[in-house]
Short mmCIF file of C-alpha atoms and ligand atoms in Angstrom, two decimals:
data_model
loop_
_atom_site.label_atom_id
_atom_site.label_comp_id
_atom_site.label_asym_id
_atom_site.label_seq_id
_atom_site.Cartn_x
_atom_site.Cartn_y
_atom_site.Cartn_z
CA MET A 490 -0.27 15.01 3.26
CA LYS A 491 -0.91 11.77 4.08
CA VAL A 492 -4.51 10.89 4.41
CA PHE A 493 -6.12 7.57 6.53
CA ILE A 494 -9.25 6.63 6.30
CA CYS A 495 -11.37 4.98 9.08
CA GLY A 496 -14.29 2.98 8.26
CA PHE A 497 -13.93 2.91 5.07
CA GLY A 498 -17.99 2.87 3.65
CA THR A 499 -20.78 4.90 1.66
CA VAL A 500 -18.99 8.40 2.85
CA GLY A 501 -15.12 7.64 2.59
CA GLN A 502 -15.72 6.21 -0.62
CA GLY A 503 -17.31 9.69 -1.04
CA PHE A 504 -14.13 11.35 -0.15
CA CYS A 505 -11.60 8.96 -2.35
CA GLU A 506 -14.10 9.95 -5.12
CA VAL A 507 -13.69 13.67 -3.72
CA ILE A 508 -9.83 13.59 -3.85
CA ALA A 509 -9.69 12.12 -7.46
CA ARG A 510 -12.41 14.93 -8.45
CA ARG A 511 -9.86 18.08 -6.71
CA ARG A 512 -6.77 16.30 -7.21
CA GLN A 513 -5.23 20.13 -9.39
CA PHE A 514 -7.38 22.31 -7.34
CA ILE A 515 -5.47 19.99 -4.02
CA ARG A 516 -2.07 20.38 -6.64
CA ASP A 517 -1.94 24.34 -7.49
CA ARG A 518 -3.56 25.30 -4.56
CA TYR A 519 -0.60 23.54 -2.81
CA GLY A 520 1.66 22.18 -4.55
CA GLU A 521 1.22 18.65 -3.40
CA ASP A 522 -1.04 15.98 -3.68
CA VAL A 523 -3.11 14.36 -0.83
CA VAL A 524 -1.45 11.37 -0.21
CA ILE A 525 -4.69 8.36 0.91
CA VAL A 526 -2.52 6.00 1.96
CA GLY A 527 -4.58 3.10 2.86
CA ALA A 528 -8.00 3.44 4.61
CA MET A 529 -9.78 0.60 6.63
CA ASP A 530 -13.25 -1.12 7.19
CA SER A 531 -14.85 -3.10 10.18
CA ARG A 532 -12.33 -5.89 8.98
CA SER A 533 -10.14 -4.84 6.43
CA TYR A 534 -7.54 -2.70 5.94
CA ALA A 535 -4.44 -1.17 3.40
CA TYR A 536 -1.91 0.27 3.47
CA ASP A 537 1.26 1.36 1.52
CA PRO A 538 3.41 3.91 2.10
CA ASN A 539 3.01 5.26 -1.51
CA GLY A 540 -0.14 6.05 -1.24
CA PHE A 541 -3.20 5.08 -3.71
CA ASP A 542 -5.93 5.47 -6.52
CA PRO A 543 -8.43 7.45 -4.51
CA GLU A 544 -9.94 5.68 -7.65
CA ARG A 545 -8.89 1.73 -6.94
CA LEU A 546 -9.58 2.25 -3.72
CA VAL A 547 -13.03 2.67 -4.59
CA GLU A 548 -13.14 -0.25 -7.20
CA ARG A 549 -11.31 -2.44 -5.18
CA LYS A 550 -13.96 -2.13 -2.41
CA ILE A 551 -17.79 -2.01 -4.52
CA SER A 552 -16.26 -5.50 -6.21
CA ASP A 553 -14.33 -7.46 -2.44
CA LYS A 554 -16.98 -5.90 -0.15
CA ARG A 555 -13.70 -4.84 1.93
CA VAL A 556 -11.07 -2.21 1.14
CA GLY A 557 -7.64 -4.40 1.47
CA ASP A 558 -6.69 -7.79 2.02
CA ARG A 559 -5.17 -7.42 5.25
CA GLU A 560 -7.50 -8.57 8.86
CA TYR A 561 -7.19 -7.01 12.41
CA THR A 562 -7.93 -6.97 15.36
CA ASP A 563 -7.37 -3.58 17.05
CA SER A 564 -7.80 -1.00 14.58
CA VAL A 565 -5.98 0.78 16.97
CA GLN A 566 -2.74 -1.18 17.18
CA VAL A 567 -3.05 -1.03 12.61
CA LEU A 568 -2.17 2.99 14.12
CA GLU A 569 -0.01 2.45 15.75
CA GLY A 570 1.90 0.83 13.02
CA ILE A 571 1.29 3.14 10.39
CA ASP A 572 3.02 6.08 9.54
CA TYR A 573 0.19 8.86 8.17
CA ASP A 574 -1.14 13.04 8.99
CA ILE A 575 -4.37 13.38 9.02
CA LEU A 576 -7.02 10.54 9.86
CA VAL A 577 -10.40 10.95 8.26
CA GLU A 578 -12.58 8.62 10.88
CA VAL A 579 -16.34 7.89 9.04
CA SER A 580 -17.17 4.79 11.29
CA PRO A 581 -21.11 4.96 11.72
CA THR A 582 -22.47 6.58 15.44
CA ASP A 583 -21.88 4.72 18.72
CA VAL A 584 -24.23 7.16 20.50
CA LYS A 585 -23.65 4.46 23.79
CA THR A 586 -19.84 4.23 23.45
CA GLY A 587 -18.59 6.55 20.61
CA GLY A 588 -17.38 3.18 19.42
CA VAL A 589 -14.63 2.33 17.69
CA GLY A 590 -14.15 5.49 16.43
CA LEU A 591 -14.10 7.06 19.52
CA LYS A 592 -10.11 5.18 20.43
CA ASN A 593 -9.63 5.96 16.49
CA ILE A 594 -9.90 9.22 17.75
CA ILE A 595 -7.95 9.55 20.41
CA CYS A 596 -5.24 7.05 19.53
CA ALA A 597 -4.30 9.69 16.33
CA LEU A 598 -4.37 13.18 19.29
CA GLU A 599 -2.39 10.78 21.13
CA ASN A 600 -0.42 10.48 18.05
CA LYS A 601 0.18 14.39 17.70
CA LYS A 602 -2.22 13.59 14.34
CA ASP A 603 -5.09 15.94 12.87
CA VAL A 604 -8.11 14.13 12.89
CA ILE A 605 -11.22 14.81 10.90
CA THR A 606 -15.08 13.30 12.40
CA VAL A 607 -17.95 12.96 11.03
CA ASN A 608 -19.00 10.25 13.87
CA LYS A 609 -21.87 12.20 16.09
CA GLY A 610 -20.83 9.69 19.04
CA PRO A 611 -17.33 10.77 19.81
CA LEU A 612 -17.80 14.34 19.87
CA ALA A 613 -21.30 13.81 20.87
CA LEU A 614 -20.16 12.21 24.59
CA ARG A 615 -16.21 12.80 25.10
CA PHE A 616 -15.69 16.32 23.57
CA SER A 617 -14.07 18.57 26.39
CA GLU A 618 -12.03 15.81 26.20
CA LEU A 619 -11.15 15.44 22.34
CA THR A 620 -10.87 19.66 22.61
CA ASP A 621 -8.30 19.04 24.99
CA LEU A 622 -6.67 15.55 23.92
CA ALA A 623 -6.02 17.92 20.85
CA LYS A 624 -4.78 21.62 22.00
CA ARG A 625 -2.26 20.11 24.13
CA ASN A 626 -0.72 17.66 21.23
CA GLY A 627 -0.46 20.67 19.03
CA CYS A 628 -3.52 18.58 16.79
CA LEU A 629 -6.06 20.39 14.50
CA LEU A 630 -9.71 18.77 15.71
CA ARG A 631 -12.79 19.59 12.40
CA PHE A 632 -15.72 17.99 12.33
CA GLU A 633 -17.39 19.84 10.29
CA GLY A 634 -19.80 17.30 8.76
CA SER A 635 -20.70 15.56 12.27
CA VAL A 636 -24.14 18.05 11.89
CA GLY A 637 -25.57 18.68 9.32
CA GLY A 638 -23.18 17.29 6.10
CA ALA A 639 -22.80 19.40 3.40
CA MET A 640 -24.68 22.24 5.09
CA PRO A 641 -22.33 24.79 6.66
CA ILE A 642 -23.21 24.91 10.06
CA ILE A 643 -20.31 24.66 12.56
CA ASN A 644 -17.46 26.95 10.58
CA LEU A 645 -20.25 29.39 9.55
CA CYS A 646 -20.82 30.03 13.54
CA ARG A 647 -17.12 29.94 13.76
CA GLU A 648 -15.09 31.93 11.93
CA ASN A 649 -18.11 34.06 9.30
CA LEU A 650 -19.72 34.89 12.65
CA VAL A 651 -16.82 34.80 14.60
CA GLY A 652 -17.64 38.94 16.92
CA GLU A 653 -21.52 37.56 17.35
CA ASN A 654 -23.52 36.27 20.37
CA ILE A 655 -25.09 34.43 18.97
CA CYS A 656 -28.86 33.29 21.02
CA SER A 657 -30.23 31.01 19.77
CA LEU A 658 -29.96 28.23 17.40
CA ARG A 659 -32.69 25.59 16.23
CA GLY A 660 -33.46 23.76 13.41
CA ILE A 661 -33.36 20.33 10.78
CA PHE A 662 -31.18 17.86 11.18
CA ASN A 663 -32.37 14.88 10.91
CA GLY A 664 -33.10 13.69 7.57
CA THR A 665 -35.23 10.76 8.23
CA CYS A 666 -37.36 12.12 11.03
CA ASN A 667 -37.96 15.07 8.19
CA PHE A 668 -38.79 12.80 5.55
CA ILE A 669 -40.96 10.82 7.45
CA LEU A 670 -43.16 13.34 9.02
CA SER A 671 -43.09 14.76 5.31
CA LYS A 672 -44.89 11.71 3.82
CA MET A 673 -47.37 11.68 6.61
CA ASP A 674 -48.58 15.13 6.43
CA LYS A 675 -49.51 13.41 3.03
CA GLY A 676 -51.00 10.51 3.96
CA GLN A 677 -47.99 7.78 4.31
CA PRO A 678 -48.29 5.64 7.82
CA PHE A 679 -44.86 6.53 9.83
CA GLU A 680 -43.12 2.83 9.10
CA GLN A 681 -43.97 3.08 5.02
CA ALA A 682 -41.99 6.24 5.30
CA LEU A 683 -38.60 4.52 7.60
CA LYS A 684 -38.70 1.95 5.19
CA GLU A 685 -38.63 4.44 2.10
CA ALA A 686 -35.63 6.19 4.28
CA GLN A 687 -34.27 3.20 4.70
CA GLN A 688 -33.93 2.05 1.52
CA MET A 689 -32.87 5.53 0.32
CA GLY A 690 -30.13 5.34 2.53
CA TYR A 691 -29.95 7.87 4.23
CA ALA A 692 -31.21 6.00 8.18
CA GLU A 693 -28.07 5.92 10.25
CA THR A 694 -27.39 1.72 10.80
CA ASP A 695 -29.29 1.90 13.68
CA PRO A 696 -32.35 3.90 12.62
CA THR A 697 -33.74 4.11 15.94
CA ASN A 698 -31.21 6.70 16.47
CA ASP A 699 -32.28 9.02 14.03
CA ILE A 700 -36.45 8.11 15.35
CA GLU A 701 -35.71 8.02 18.59
CA GLY A 702 -34.49 11.48 18.47
CA TYR A 703 -30.97 11.06 19.21
CA ASP A 704 -29.26 11.61 16.28
CA SER A 705 -30.77 14.86 16.48
CA ALA A 706 -28.94 15.41 19.99
CA CYS A 707 -25.85 14.71 18.84
CA LYS A 708 -25.99 17.33 17.08
CA ILE A 709 -27.36 19.27 19.46
CA ALA A 710 -24.66 18.68 21.77
CA ILE A 711 -21.93 19.07 19.09
CA LEU A 712 -23.38 22.70 18.73
CA ALA A 713 -23.45 23.46 22.06
CA ASN A 714 -20.02 22.91 23.16
CA THR A 715 -18.89 24.35 19.90
CA VAL A 716 -21.24 27.19 18.63
CA PHE A 717 -21.55 28.39 23.10
CA GLY A 718 -19.16 27.36 24.09
CA ARG A 719 -20.76 24.64 26.56
CA ASP A 720 -19.71 21.38 28.24
CA VAL A 721 -21.93 19.30 27.77
CA THR A 722 -23.25 15.67 26.82
CA PHE A 723 -25.52 14.24 24.52
CA ASN A 724 -26.96 12.94 27.99
CA ASP A 725 -27.77 15.50 28.83
CA VAL A 726 -30.35 16.64 25.85
CA ARG A 727 -33.84 16.76 26.51
CA ILE A 728 -35.33 14.22 23.85
CA THR A 729 -38.82 13.20 22.39
CA GLY A 730 -38.42 11.34 19.31
CA ILE A 731 -41.02 10.72 16.37
CA THR A 732 -42.44 7.10 16.79
CA SER A 733 -45.89 9.03 18.98
CA ILE A 734 -47.18 11.10 16.40
CA THR A 735 -50.29 9.91 15.11
CA GLU A 736 -51.45 9.74 11.53
CA ASP A 737 -54.12 11.50 13.48
CA ALA A 738 -52.30 14.29 14.56
CA VAL A 739 -50.72 15.49 11.40
CA ALA A 740 -54.01 16.60 10.45
CA LEU A 741 -55.61 17.72 12.89
CA ALA A 742 -51.71 20.36 12.41
CA ALA A 743 -52.66 20.71 8.80
CA SER A 744 -55.98 21.27 9.88
CA ARG A 745 -54.23 24.42 11.67
CA ASN A 746 -52.19 25.14 8.73
CA MET A 747 -49.64 23.09 10.06
CA VAL A 748 -47.05 20.76 9.74
CA ILE A 749 -44.81 18.94 12.86
CA ARG A 750 -41.25 18.86 12.64
CA LEU A 751 -38.76 17.30 14.17
CA ILE A 752 -36.88 20.21 16.21
CA GLY A 753 -33.27 21.00 17.76
CA GLU A 754 -32.83 23.61 20.42
CA VAL A 755 -29.46 25.88 20.95
CA SER A 756 -28.88 28.33 23.13
CA GLU A 757 -27.22 29.17 27.00
CA THR A 758 -29.77 26.67 28.61
CA LYS A 759 -31.62 25.38 26.17
CA LEU A 760 -31.17 21.86 24.56
CA GLU A 761 -33.68 20.39 23.22
CA VAL A 762 -34.98 17.94 19.67
CA GLY A 763 -38.68 17.51 20.34
CA PRO A 764 -41.32 17.18 17.84
CA ARG A 765 -43.08 20.53 17.25
CA LEU A 766 -44.92 22.80 14.97
CA VAL A 767 -44.68 24.86 12.93
CA PRO A 768 -46.34 27.28 10.60
CA LYS A 769 -46.80 26.36 6.62
CA GLY A 770 -43.91 28.49 4.72
CA HIS A 771 -42.04 28.88 7.79
CA PRO A 772 -38.52 28.79 7.67
CA LEU A 773 -38.71 24.89 9.48
CA SER A 774 -41.34 24.08 7.66
CA ILE A 775 -39.16 22.89 4.69
CA SER A 776 -40.46 18.55 4.32
CA GLY A 777 -37.96 16.05 2.49
CA THR A 778 -34.83 15.59 2.83
CA LEU A 779 -33.13 18.78 3.12
CA ASN A 780 -31.78 19.95 7.38
CA THR A 781 -32.28 23.77 8.28
CA ALA A 782 -30.98 26.04 10.49
CA GLN A 783 -31.80 29.18 12.00
CA ILE A 784 -29.35 31.16 13.51
CA LEU A 785 -30.69 34.55 15.55
CA SER A 786 -27.25 36.56 17.12
CA ASP A 787 -27.24 40.45 18.12
CA LEU A 788 -26.04 42.20 15.45
CA ALA A 789 -26.68 40.58 12.13
CA GLY A 790 -30.17 38.91 13.53
CA PRO A 791 -31.69 35.71 11.99
CA ILE A 792 -30.21 33.46 9.42
CA THR A 793 -31.14 31.15 7.62
CA VAL A 794 -28.96 27.89 6.45
CA THR A 795 -30.52 25.09 4.02
CA GLY A 796 -28.94 22.18 2.08
CA ARG A 797 -28.64 18.55 3.06
CA GLY A 798 -27.90 16.05 5.54
CA ALA A 799 -26.44 13.49 3.96
CA GLY A 800 -24.93 11.72 1.22
CA ARG A 801 -21.26 10.31 -0.31
CA LEU A 802 -20.21 13.22 -2.28
CA GLU A 803 -22.49 15.45 0.48
CA THR A 804 -21.07 14.27 3.93
CA ALA A 805 -18.02 13.86 1.78
CA SER A 806 -17.76 17.75 0.66
CA ALA A 807 -17.65 18.62 4.20
CA ILE A 808 -14.72 16.98 4.88
CA LEU A 809 -13.59 18.54 1.98
CA SER A 810 -13.63 22.16 3.49
CA ASP A 811 -12.24 20.94 7.24
CA LEU A 812 -8.65 19.55 4.75
CA VAL A 813 -8.32 22.67 2.96
CA SER A 814 -8.57 24.11 6.17
CA ILE A 815 -6.26 21.79 8.48
CA MET A 816 -3.84 22.13 5.33
CA ASP A 817 -4.21 25.67 5.05
CA GLU A 818 -2.74 25.86 8.18
CA ARG A 819 0.57 22.90 7.79
CA VAL A 820 1.08 23.57 4.30
CA LYS A 821 0.24 27.01 3.18
CA PRO A 822 -1.08 28.26 -0.02
CA GLN A 823 1.20 29.37 -2.44
N1 HSE B 2357 -28.93 9.43 9.01
C1 HSE B 2357 -28.94 10.59 9.74
C2 HSE B 2357 -29.92 11.62 8.89
C3 HSE B 2357 -27.34 11.20 8.56
O1 HSE B 2357 -31.20 11.20 8.78
O2 HSE B 2357 -29.96 12.51 8.79
C4 HSE B 2357 -26.30 11.94 8.53
O3 HSE B 2357 -26.50 12.65 10.32
#
């Protein structure tokens, strides 16, 4: 399988490392390699039909601050001119327009390529259009890592819980906000906690997307479409962020044995993100950068999953699971 990576930043580099670390697993399972035929960052790209050593690509990006020696102005033009089977689209999220990621995904699907993405913008804005396009062209579109990073939630609901009637899903889908609110529990001011979250590389390129609840809202829209079969966009979500949460409010909650957490909720009728009071000790009262989701279904009852919602290797692990699912269909395990 020939893979091309668009938006080659930390997650793309993590994916290369994962491919290198799982080389033998892939060989044993399919009798062939995953060949990384190239990658593109915001200004350059590398392409070789024979493939690159994935670790070399990472080294080059780190040392030269660019992945390739070829410059480009239009990513679609590059994608139209190269040969690959699967596009891994990991460009930064643009919640207003879908950004370059949307164009790349449409281009790949129009050219009958399978796509794996963790880019929330395109999915939260144009979900039905993209899934229809994939279906029409016989392509697979996978996006496990777009919600909750390494925390399995989409495939858990769609595969393991297939046949269940899922009544509701609620959880913490933004590590930056949860980190800030947990720090505020300990008396740290908002701004200082945000700065720390940015230094850890957790926050979005524009942290407004985190603290105003837009990042969580994208994930809630994606879950509404995939788990509840709704046809919604990011703009349909009722959103309140955490910027108006004061130190006094956090202290008042604590005096009542509660914490404030940014909770996303989705069901057949609900589509909301906002700060909520959560009793201490409740599964949704977790601290730090973790994500967590509570699924309520009719036969299985409540199920809670918790995991790392972002990170280089963590998000790449979700891409690997999508890759395996595509290869199981296209190549078949041996
Ligand atoms: N900025 C996001 C977060 C990263 O803080 O959870 C993953 O979407």
